[in-house]
């Protein structure tokens, strides 16, 4: 279905490495945000360009990852999540959260920043260091009138927008994952999976977990796409491991390129993180059971078949083609 926007890798290629800008422009128009909040097209274009520029050239945490997460949010809304999010500010905030959720990411984990006592770690007192940084950088962009896409919101709307964006971005910290999945399961059962039983004042966790699911959605893709993302993520963690080794620090889990195997890393991630989360989310959005859940289980089987194979490549190239200055 063309509405789902198809292959994000191909889109990135044909847009000369501007996937985030293209998807961002489309979804903010598609869901009526530009019209509802009277966003000046020139300001919107400038804001998207600035956001894209602030994403670093990491193997994984780059503008293409943000575009992919945004596309996933768009698809979740199309699959039925829009029945839960019936407030215009809410939808706008969720889409913006996806666009900016990893802005300025330097390819390192929170644990790494805390271990080396980096500037970010000092600034945020070892609490969701990267996530706090992303949210803060995004809010700073809105202080500049040239990139303030919220300039025509009321003060009340902007306060709601700001609170939602910050909560959603902080919710992508994996440290909170298991506690939040458990809480979400209890919430879903208590509300009997009925949208009308989720009033706007009670939807903070649901919004946050929608972004979190999109952020973890690579293993839900067809296996060729899932493998590309897995290769990129592992290469980024290996670069961190190389740096930790150089600094004489203990190498973090999955960061040692001499001992970590791609299939095993994916099998563990799918079994303990992704599938239990997806099964809880499917209680709220049953449409996931039709195609997404079976695809994810099939991917797990394929990774299990790949165990011990030497032909599953770890590529040292960035999956996100960057805009070239060459002539």
XYZ file of C-alpha atoms in Angstrom, residues 105-229:
125
model
C 23.145 10.959 19.142
C 26.884 10.269 19.124
C 26.683 6.493 18.680
C 27.398 5.730 22.340
C 25.210 4.251 25.073
C 24.177 5.917 28.308
C 26.415 3.481 30.192
C 29.430 4.575 28.131
C 28.758 8.250 28.876
C 28.401 7.519 32.570
C 31.551 5.386 32.640
C 33.725 8.119 31.129
C 31.837 10.876 33.025
C 31.175 12.787 29.798
C 29.741 16.287 29.565
C 26.335 14.793 28.820
C 26.559 12.536 31.855
C 27.535 15.474 34.060
C 24.740 17.623 32.663
C 22.015 15.026 33.258
C 23.402 13.385 36.428
C 23.621 9.924 34.852
C 19.827 9.837 34.284
C 18.704 8.888 30.732
C 21.689 10.869 29.488
C 21.170 10.530 25.739
C 17.379 10.823 25.887
C 17.525 13.993 27.976
C 20.060 15.412 25.541
C 17.885 14.644 22.496
C 14.795 16.229 24.042
C 16.737 19.300 25.173
C 18.338 19.872 21.760
C 14.939 19.546 20.081
C 13.368 22.116 22.397
C 16.242 24.531 21.788
C 15.417 24.519 18.057
C 11.957 25.829 18.916
C 13.475 28.839 20.703
C 14.607 30.150 17.323
C 11.744 31.818 15.421
C 13.242 30.635 12.124
C 12.744 26.995 13.161
C 9.801 27.325 15.538
C 7.120 25.099 14.050
C 5.023 25.717 17.180
C 4.864 29.508 16.837
C 1.095 29.535 16.197
C 0.117 27.165 19.000
C -1.595 28.568 22.076
C 0.398 28.545 25.329
C -1.766 25.704 26.600
C -1.219 23.671 23.440
C 2.542 24.248 23.567
C 2.765 23.182 27.215
C 0.929 19.965 26.329
C 3.114 19.440 23.253
C 6.337 19.977 25.221
C 5.274 17.617 28.021
C 4.308 14.853 25.568
C 7.485 15.123 23.485
C 9.766 15.038 26.529
C 7.911 12.099 28.109
C 7.939 10.127 24.843
C 11.645 10.672 24.177
C 12.622 9.805 27.758
C 10.515 6.659 27.359
C 12.912 5.325 24.710
C 15.549 4.664 27.404
C 15.925 0.858 27.458
C 16.577 0.985 31.190
C 12.831 1.512 31.684
C 11.723 -1.108 29.163
C 10.687 -4.057 31.311
C 8.958 -1.975 33.992
C 7.013 -0.053 31.341
C 5.974 -3.209 29.441
C 4.699 -4.707 32.701
C 2.789 -1.509 33.491
C 1.343 -1.394 29.985
C 0.129 -4.999 30.234
C -1.728 -4.187 33.461
C -3.189 -1.021 31.908
C -4.393 -2.888 28.803
C -6.063 -5.619 30.859
C -7.711 -3.113 33.192
C -9.130 -1.130 30.270
C -10.195 -4.288 28.404
C -8.378 -3.049 25.280
C -11.125 -0.538 24.527
C -10.053 2.839 23.114
C -12.856 4.728 24.873
C -11.407 3.573 28.204
C -8.156 5.448 27.520
C -9.085 9.134 28.147
C -6.409 11.651 27.117
C -5.282 12.230 30.697
C -4.403 8.541 31.028
C -2.545 8.076 27.750
C 0.984 9.204 28.673
C 2.305 5.632 28.936
C 0.481 4.545 25.764
C 2.010 7.416 23.761
C 5.454 6.751 25.170
C 5.263 3.032 24.418
C 4.037 3.684 20.873
C 7.239 5.612 20.177
C 9.260 2.955 22.018
C 7.789 0.190 19.843
C 8.595 2.173 16.702
C 12.144 2.700 18.004
C 12.551 -1.090 18.384
C 10.743 -1.992 15.165
C 13.695 -3.103 13.002
C 13.208 -6.824 13.819
C 9.547 -6.508 12.756
C 10.547 -5.769 9.154
C 10.982 -8.282 6.323
C 14.218 -10.178 7.009
C 16.332 -8.404 4.363
C 15.554 -5.018 5.941
C 15.852 -6.388 9.476
C 19.307 -7.751 8.630
C 20.491 -4.404 7.242
C 19.452 -2.652 10.452
